[in-house]
Tab-separated table of C-alpha atoms in Angstrom:
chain	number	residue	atom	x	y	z
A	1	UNK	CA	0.000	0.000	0.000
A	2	UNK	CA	1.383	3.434	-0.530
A	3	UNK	CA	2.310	5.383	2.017
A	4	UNK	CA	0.754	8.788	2.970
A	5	UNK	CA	1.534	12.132	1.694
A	6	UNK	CA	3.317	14.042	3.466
A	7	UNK	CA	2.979	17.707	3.976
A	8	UNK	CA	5.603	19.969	5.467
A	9	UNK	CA	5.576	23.306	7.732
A	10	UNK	CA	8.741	24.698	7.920
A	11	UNK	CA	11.347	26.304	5.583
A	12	UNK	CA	14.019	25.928	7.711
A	13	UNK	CA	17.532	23.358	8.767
A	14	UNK	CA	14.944	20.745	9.905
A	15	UNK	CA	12.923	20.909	6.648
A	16	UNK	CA	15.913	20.150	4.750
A	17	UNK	CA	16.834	17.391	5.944
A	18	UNK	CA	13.543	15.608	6.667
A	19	UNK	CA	12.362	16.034	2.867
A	20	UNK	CA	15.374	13.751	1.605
A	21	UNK	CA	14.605	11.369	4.568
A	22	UNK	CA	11.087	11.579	3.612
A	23	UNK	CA	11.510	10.510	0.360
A	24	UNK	CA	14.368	8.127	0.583
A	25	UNK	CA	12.102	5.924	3.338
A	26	UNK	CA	9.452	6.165	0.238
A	27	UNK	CA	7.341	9.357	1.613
A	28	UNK	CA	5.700	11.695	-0.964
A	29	UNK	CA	6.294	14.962	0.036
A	30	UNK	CA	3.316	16.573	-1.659
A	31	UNK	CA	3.311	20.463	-0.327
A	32	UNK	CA	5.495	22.975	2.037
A	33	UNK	CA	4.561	25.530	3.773
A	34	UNK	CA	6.677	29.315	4.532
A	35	UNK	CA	5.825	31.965	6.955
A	36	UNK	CA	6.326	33.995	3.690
A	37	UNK	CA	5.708	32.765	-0.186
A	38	UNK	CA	9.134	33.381	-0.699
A	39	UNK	CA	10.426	31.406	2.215
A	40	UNK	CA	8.084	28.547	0.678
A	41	UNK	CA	9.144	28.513	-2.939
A	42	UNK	CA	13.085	28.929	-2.581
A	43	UNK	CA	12.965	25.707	-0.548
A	44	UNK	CA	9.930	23.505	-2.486
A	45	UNK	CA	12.592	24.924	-5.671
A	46	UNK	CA	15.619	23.394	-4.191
A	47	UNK	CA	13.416	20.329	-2.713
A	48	UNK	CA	11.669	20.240	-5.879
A	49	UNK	CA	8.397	20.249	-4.321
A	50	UNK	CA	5.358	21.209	-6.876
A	51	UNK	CA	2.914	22.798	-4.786
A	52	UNK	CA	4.192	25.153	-1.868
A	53	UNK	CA	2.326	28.328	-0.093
A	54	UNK	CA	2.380	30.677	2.857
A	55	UNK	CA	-1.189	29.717	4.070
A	56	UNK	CA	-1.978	26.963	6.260
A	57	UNK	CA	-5.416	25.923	4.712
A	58	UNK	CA	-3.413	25.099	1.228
A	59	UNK	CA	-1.284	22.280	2.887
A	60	UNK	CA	-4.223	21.014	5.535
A	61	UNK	CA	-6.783	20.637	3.009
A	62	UNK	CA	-4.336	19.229	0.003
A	63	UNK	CA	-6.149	16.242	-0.952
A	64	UNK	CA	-2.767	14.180	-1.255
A	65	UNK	CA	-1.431	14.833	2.291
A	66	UNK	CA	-2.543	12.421	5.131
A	67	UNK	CA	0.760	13.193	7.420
A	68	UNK	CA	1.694	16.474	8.516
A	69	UNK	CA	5.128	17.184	9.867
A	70	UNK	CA	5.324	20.350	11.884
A	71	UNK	CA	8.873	22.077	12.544
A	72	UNK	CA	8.139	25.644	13.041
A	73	UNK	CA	8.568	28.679	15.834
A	74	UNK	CA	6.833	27.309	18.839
A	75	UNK	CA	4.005	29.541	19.070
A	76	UNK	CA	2.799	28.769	15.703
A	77	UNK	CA	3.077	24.712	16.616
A	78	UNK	CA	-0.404	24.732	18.735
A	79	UNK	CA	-2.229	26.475	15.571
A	80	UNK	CA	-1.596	24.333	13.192
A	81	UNK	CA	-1.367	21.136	14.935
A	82	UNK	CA	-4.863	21.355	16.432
A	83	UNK	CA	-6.405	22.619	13.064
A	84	UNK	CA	-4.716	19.178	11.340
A	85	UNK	CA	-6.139	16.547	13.846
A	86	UNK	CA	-9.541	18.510	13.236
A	87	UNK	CA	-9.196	17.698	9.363
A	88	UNK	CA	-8.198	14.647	10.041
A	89	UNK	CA	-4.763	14.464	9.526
A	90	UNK	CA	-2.168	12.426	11.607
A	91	UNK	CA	0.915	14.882	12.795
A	92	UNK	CA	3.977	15.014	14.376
A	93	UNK	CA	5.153	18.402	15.656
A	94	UNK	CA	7.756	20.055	17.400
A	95	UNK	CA	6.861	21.077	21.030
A	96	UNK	CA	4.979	23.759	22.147
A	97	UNK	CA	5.884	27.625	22.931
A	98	UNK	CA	3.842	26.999	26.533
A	99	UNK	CA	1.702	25.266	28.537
A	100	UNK	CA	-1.548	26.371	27.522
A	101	UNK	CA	-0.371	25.605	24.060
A	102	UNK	CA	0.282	22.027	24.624
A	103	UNK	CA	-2.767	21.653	26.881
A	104	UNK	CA	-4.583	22.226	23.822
A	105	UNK	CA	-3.040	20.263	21.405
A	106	UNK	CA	-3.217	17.349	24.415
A	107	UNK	CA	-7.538	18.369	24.114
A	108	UNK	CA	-7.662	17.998	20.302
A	109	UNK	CA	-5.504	14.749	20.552
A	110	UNK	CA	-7.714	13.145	23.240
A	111	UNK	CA	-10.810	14.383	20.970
A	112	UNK	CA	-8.887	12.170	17.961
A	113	UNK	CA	-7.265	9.214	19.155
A	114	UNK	CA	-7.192	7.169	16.395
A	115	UNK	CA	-5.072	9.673	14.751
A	116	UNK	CA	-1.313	9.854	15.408
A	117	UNK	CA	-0.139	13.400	17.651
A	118	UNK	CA	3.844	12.566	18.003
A	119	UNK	CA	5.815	15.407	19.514
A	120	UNK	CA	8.896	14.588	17.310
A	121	UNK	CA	12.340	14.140	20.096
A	122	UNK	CA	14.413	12.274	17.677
A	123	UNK	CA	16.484	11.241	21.061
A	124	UNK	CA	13.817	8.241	21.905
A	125	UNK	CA	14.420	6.836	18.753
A	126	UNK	CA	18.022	6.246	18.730
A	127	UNK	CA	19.301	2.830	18.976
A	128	UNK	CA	21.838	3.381	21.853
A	129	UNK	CA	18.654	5.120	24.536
A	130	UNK	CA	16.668	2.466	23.227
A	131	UNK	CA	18.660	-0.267	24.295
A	132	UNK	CA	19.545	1.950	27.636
A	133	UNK	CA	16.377	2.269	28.599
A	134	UNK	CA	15.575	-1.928	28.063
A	135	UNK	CA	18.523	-2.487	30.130
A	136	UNK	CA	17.163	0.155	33.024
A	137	UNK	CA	13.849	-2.186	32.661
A	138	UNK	CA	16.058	-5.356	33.092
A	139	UNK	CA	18.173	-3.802	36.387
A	140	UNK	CA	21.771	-3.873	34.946
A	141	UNK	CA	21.818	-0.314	37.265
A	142	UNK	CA	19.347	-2.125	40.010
A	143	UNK	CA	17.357	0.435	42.037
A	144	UNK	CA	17.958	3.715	39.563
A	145	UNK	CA	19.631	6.991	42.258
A	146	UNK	CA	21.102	8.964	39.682
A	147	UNK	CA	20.432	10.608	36.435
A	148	UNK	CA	23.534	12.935	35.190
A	149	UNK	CA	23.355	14.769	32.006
A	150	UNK	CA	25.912	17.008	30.613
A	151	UNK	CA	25.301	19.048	27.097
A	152	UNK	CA	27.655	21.032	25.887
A	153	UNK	CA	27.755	23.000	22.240
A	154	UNK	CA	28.190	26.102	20.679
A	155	UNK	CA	25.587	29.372	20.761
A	156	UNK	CA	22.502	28.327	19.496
A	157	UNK	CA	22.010	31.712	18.382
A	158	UNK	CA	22.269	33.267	14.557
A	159	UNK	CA	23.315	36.616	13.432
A	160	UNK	CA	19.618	37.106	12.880
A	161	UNK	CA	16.596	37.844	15.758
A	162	UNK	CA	14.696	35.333	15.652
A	163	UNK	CA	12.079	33.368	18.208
A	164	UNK	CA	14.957	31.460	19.346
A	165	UNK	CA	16.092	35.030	21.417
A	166	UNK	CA	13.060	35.199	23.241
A	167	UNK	CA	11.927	33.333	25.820
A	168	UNK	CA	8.095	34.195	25.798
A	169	UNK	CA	8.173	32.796	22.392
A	170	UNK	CA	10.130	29.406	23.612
A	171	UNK	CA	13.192	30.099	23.208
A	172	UNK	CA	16.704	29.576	24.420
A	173	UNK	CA	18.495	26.727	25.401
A	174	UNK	CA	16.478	25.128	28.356
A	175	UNK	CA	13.488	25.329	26.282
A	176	UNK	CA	14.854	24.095	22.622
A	177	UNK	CA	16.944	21.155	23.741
A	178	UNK	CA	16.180	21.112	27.758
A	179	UNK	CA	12.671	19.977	27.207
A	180	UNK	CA	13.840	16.523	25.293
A	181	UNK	CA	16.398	16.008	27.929
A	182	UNK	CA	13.810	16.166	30.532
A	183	UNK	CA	11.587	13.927	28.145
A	184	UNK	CA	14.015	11.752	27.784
A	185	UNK	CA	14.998	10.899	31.385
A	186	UNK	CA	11.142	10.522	32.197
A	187	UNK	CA	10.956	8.016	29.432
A	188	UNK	CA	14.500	6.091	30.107
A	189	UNK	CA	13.280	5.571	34.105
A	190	UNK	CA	9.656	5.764	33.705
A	191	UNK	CA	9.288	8.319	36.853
A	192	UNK	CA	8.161	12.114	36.558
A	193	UNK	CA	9.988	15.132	38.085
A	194	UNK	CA	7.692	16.588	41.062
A	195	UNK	CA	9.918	18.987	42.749
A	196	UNK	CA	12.485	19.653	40.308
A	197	UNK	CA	13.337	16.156	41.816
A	198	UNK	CA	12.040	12.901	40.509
A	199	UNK	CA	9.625	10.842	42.537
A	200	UNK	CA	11.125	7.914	44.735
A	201	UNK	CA	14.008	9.891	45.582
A	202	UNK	CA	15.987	9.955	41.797
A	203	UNK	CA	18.101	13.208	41.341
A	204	UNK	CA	18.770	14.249	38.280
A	205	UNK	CA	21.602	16.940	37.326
A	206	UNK	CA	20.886	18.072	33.838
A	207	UNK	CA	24.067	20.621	32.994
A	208	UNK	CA	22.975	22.634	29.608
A	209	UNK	CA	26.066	25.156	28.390
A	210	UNK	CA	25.820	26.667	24.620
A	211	UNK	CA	29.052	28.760	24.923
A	212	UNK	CA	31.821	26.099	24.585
A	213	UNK	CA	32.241	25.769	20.500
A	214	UNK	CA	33.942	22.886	19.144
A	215	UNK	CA	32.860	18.984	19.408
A	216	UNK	CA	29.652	18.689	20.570
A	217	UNK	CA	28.665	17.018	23.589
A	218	UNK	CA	26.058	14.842	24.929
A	219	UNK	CA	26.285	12.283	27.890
A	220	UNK	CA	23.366	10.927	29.626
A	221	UNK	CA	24.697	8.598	32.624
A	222	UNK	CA	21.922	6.411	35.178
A	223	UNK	CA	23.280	5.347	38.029
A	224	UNK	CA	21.929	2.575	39.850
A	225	UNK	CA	22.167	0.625	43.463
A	226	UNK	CA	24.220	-2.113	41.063
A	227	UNK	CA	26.054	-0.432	38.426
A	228	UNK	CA	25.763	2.771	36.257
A	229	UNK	CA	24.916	3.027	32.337
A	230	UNK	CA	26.203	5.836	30.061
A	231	UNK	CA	25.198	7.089	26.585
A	232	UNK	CA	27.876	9.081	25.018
A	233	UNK	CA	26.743	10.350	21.650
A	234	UNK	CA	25.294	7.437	20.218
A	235	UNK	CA	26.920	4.719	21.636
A	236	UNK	CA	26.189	2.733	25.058
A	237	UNK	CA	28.566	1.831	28.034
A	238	UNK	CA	27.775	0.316	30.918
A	239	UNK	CA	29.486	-0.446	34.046
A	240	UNK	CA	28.679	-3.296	36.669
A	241	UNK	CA	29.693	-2.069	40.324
A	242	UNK	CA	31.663	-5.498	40.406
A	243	UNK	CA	33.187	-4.476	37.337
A	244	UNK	CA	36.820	-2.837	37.399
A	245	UNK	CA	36.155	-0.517	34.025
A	246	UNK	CA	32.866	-0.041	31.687
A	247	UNK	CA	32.368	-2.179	28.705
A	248	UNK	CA	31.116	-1.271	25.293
A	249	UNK	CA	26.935	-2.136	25.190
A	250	UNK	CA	25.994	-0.970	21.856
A	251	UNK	CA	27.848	1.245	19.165
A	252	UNK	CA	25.844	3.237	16.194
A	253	UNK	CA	27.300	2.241	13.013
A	254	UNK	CA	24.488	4.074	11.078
A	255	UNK	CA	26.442	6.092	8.447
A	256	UNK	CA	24.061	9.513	7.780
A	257	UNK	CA	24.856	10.672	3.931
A	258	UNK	CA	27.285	13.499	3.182
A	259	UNK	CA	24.939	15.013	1.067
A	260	UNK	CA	23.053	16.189	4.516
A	261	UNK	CA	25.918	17.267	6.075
A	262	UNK	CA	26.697	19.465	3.011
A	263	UNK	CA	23.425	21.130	3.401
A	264	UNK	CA	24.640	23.893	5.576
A	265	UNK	CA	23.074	21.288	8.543
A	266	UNK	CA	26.377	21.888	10.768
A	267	UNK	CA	23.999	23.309	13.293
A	268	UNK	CA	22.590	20.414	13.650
A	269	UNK	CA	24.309	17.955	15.792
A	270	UNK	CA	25.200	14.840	14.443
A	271	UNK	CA	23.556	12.864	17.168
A	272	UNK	CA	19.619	14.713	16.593
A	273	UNK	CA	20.477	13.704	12.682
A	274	UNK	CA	20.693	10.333	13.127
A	275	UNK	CA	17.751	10.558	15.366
A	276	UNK	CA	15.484	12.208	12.720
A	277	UNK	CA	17.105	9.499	10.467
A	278	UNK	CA	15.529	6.179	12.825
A	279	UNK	CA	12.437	8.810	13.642
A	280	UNK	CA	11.505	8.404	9.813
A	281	UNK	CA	12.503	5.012	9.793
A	282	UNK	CA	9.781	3.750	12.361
A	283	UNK	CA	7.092	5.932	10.614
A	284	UNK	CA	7.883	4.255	7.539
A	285	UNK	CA	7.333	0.564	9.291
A	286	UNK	CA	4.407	2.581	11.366
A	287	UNK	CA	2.200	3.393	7.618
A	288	UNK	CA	3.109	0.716	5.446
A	289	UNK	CA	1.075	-2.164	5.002
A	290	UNK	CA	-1.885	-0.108	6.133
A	291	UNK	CA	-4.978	-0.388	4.110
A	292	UNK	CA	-6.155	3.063	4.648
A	293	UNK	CA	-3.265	6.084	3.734
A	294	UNK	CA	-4.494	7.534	7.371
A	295	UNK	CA	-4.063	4.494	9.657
A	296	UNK	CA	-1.475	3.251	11.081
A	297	UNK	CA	0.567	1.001	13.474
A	298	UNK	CA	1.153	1.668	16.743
A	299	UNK	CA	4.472	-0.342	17.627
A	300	UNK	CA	6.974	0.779	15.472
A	301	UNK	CA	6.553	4.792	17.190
A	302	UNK	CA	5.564	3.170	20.483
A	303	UNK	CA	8.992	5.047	21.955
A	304	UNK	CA	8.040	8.272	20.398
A	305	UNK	CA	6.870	11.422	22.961
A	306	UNK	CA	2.703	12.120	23.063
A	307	UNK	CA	1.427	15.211	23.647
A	308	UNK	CA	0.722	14.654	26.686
A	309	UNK	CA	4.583	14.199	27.626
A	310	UNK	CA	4.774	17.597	25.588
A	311	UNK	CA	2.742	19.191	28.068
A	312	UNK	CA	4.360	17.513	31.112
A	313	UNK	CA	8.183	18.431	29.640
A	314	UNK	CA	6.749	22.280	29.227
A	315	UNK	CA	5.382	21.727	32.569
A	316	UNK	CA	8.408	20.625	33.942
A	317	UNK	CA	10.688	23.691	31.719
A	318	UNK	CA	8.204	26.537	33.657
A	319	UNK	CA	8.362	25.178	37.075
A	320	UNK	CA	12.314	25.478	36.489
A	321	UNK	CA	11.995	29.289	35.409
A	322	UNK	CA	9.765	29.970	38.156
A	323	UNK	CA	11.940	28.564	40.785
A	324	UNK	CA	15.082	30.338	39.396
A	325	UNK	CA	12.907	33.631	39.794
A	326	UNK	CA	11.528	32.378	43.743
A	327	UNK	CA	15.091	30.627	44.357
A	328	UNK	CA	12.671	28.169	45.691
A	329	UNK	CA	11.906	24.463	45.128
A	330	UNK	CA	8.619	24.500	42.970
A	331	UNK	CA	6.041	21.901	42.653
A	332	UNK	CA	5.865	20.364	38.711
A	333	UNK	CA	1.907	21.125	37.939
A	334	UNK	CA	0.974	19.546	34.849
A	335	UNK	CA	-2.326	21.806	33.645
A	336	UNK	CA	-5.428	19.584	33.747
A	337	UNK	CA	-7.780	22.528	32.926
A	338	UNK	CA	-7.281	25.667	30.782
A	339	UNK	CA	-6.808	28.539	32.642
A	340	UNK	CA	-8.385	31.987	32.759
A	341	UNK	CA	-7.024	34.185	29.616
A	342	UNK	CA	-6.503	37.367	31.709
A	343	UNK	CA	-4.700	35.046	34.651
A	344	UNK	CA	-2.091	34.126	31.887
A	345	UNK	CA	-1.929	37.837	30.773
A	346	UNK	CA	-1.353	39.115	34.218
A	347	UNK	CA	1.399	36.504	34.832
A	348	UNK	CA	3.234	37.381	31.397
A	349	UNK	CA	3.179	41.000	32.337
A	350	UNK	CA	4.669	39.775	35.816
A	351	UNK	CA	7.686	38.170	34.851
A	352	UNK	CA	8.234	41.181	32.063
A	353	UNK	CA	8.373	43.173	34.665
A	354	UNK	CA	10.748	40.953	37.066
């Protein structure tokens, strides 16, 4: 059966490298959408993607496009991701620019189960956490203590404004990569932060620094009452507390093709590249063999991030800004009810102020 047509929002690093991914797991990327009809037709030009516009309607109600892949500025993400599940297409999406935001797109998913709502962290689908977090559920670490995480890259910032300056809008560091980390530690141990601590007494240190350029770096260690497991990059050590030195667990042989890494990608680490690589992978095995374009399978993207764990890593990202401003611990409330529009005004204009 042929799989699903895809349509695209976003013009930008990510776009270019999921349309040749796309298409080389046998996607057809039908349409892309730009903020501006410019933005849209230099890239469907170089993509060489026939139909491309600036208006959301175009892509959501192209008759060809079942799957909608969302990598945009955060506060447009809610918009368009609700309106697709409404017209009944599946989607996965980057996260949200706030709470409310993914509350709602947690509403319209709940209202459409049977479609798929990913929030796309390419970090759950890489071989290495996969296998890390099999090995958590088998106690190689025994009773999990510790979760360390250490991330360390250049500025994330252009020469450019952008939404990535501001964080009302979602940006900066802790919001653009610290909300997969968090993701991805409630995923590898299965627990949920409450108090900027994880419940049954875990600690996590998660140490985020985007002024050291050079080699990017990206360790995620679990220790445990019986030994300790570290992803560094891609690949998987682990050490037994019996054990004199760590041993070798899995290494990532996937080679990702020059041709992406020519694309003026080099802001893109090499580690969320192959992710988006084995992301498009499993949606591949997810659609095909499906009878209908717009169904799907449910195993293959069984490790990828709802929208509810969108809201609950945005929950989890505010409760950290609001304790830096209290210098307080802060309780983790994940939003189980919209709230009042002016209460959200009033607290905006609060922390403007602060």
């Amino acid at each position: 059966m042929k799989l699903p047509g895809v349509g695209v929002f976003g013009a930008g690093g990510t776009a270019r490298v999921l349309v040749p991914l796309l298409r080389a797991e046998g996607f057809s990327v039908e349409a892309v959408w730009g903020t501006t009809e410019e933005e849209a037709r230099q890239l469907a030009q170089e993509m060489g993607i026939s139909f491309y516009t600036s208006r959301t309607d175009d892509v959501l109600l192209h008759q060809d496009v079942d799957l909608v892949c969302i990598n945009i500025p955060p506060p447009l993400t809610r918009q368009i991701a609700v309106k697709a599940l409404g017209i009944g297409k599946n989607v996965i999406c980057e996260k949200a620019a706030t709470s409310v935001d993914a509350f709602r797109m947690v509403t319209a998913a709940r209202y459409y189960p049977k479609l798929m709502s990913i929030v796309g962290n390419v970090l759950r689908f890489l071989p290495a956490f996969v296998k890390m977090k099999q090995l958590i559920e088998e106690h190689y670490v025994g009773d999990v203590m510790i979760c360390d995480v250490r991330v360390y890259g250049g500025s994330l910032l252009s020469h450019k404004y952008s939404w990535i300056c501001d964080e009302l809008m979602g940006g900066g560091g802790l919001h653009t990569m610290g909300t997969y980390i968090i993701d991805l530690l409630s995923h590898l141990v299965g627990r949920r932060a409450q108090k900027m601590l994880m419940n049954e007494g875990v600690c996590c240190t998660v140490t985020l620094n985007f002024n050291m350029p050079g080699s990017f770096v990206h360790e995620v260690m679990v220790v445990g009452s019986s030994g300790r497991l570290v992803a560094r990059g891609t690949d998987l050590y682990g050490q037994k507390n019996t054990a004199l030195q760590e041993e070798l667990l899995f290494t990532d042989s996937l080679t990702v093709n020059k041709g992406l890494l020519d694309k003026g990608l080099k802001d893109i680490p090499l580690l969320y590249l192959k992710g988006m690589v084995y992301m498009v992978q499993a949606l591949r095995q997810s659609f095909q063999e499906q009878e209908d374009r717009r169904t799907w399978d449910h195993q293959p993207v069984s490790m990828a991030a709802s929208f509810e764990d969108g809201l609950y890593m945005q929950s989890v990202v505010e409760a950290i800004k609001k304790s830096s401003r209290s210098g307080e611990w802060e309780a983790v409330e994940v939003m189980t009810e919209e709230p009042d529009a002016n209460q959200n005004l009033c607290e905006a204009l609060q922390r403007n102020n602060l």
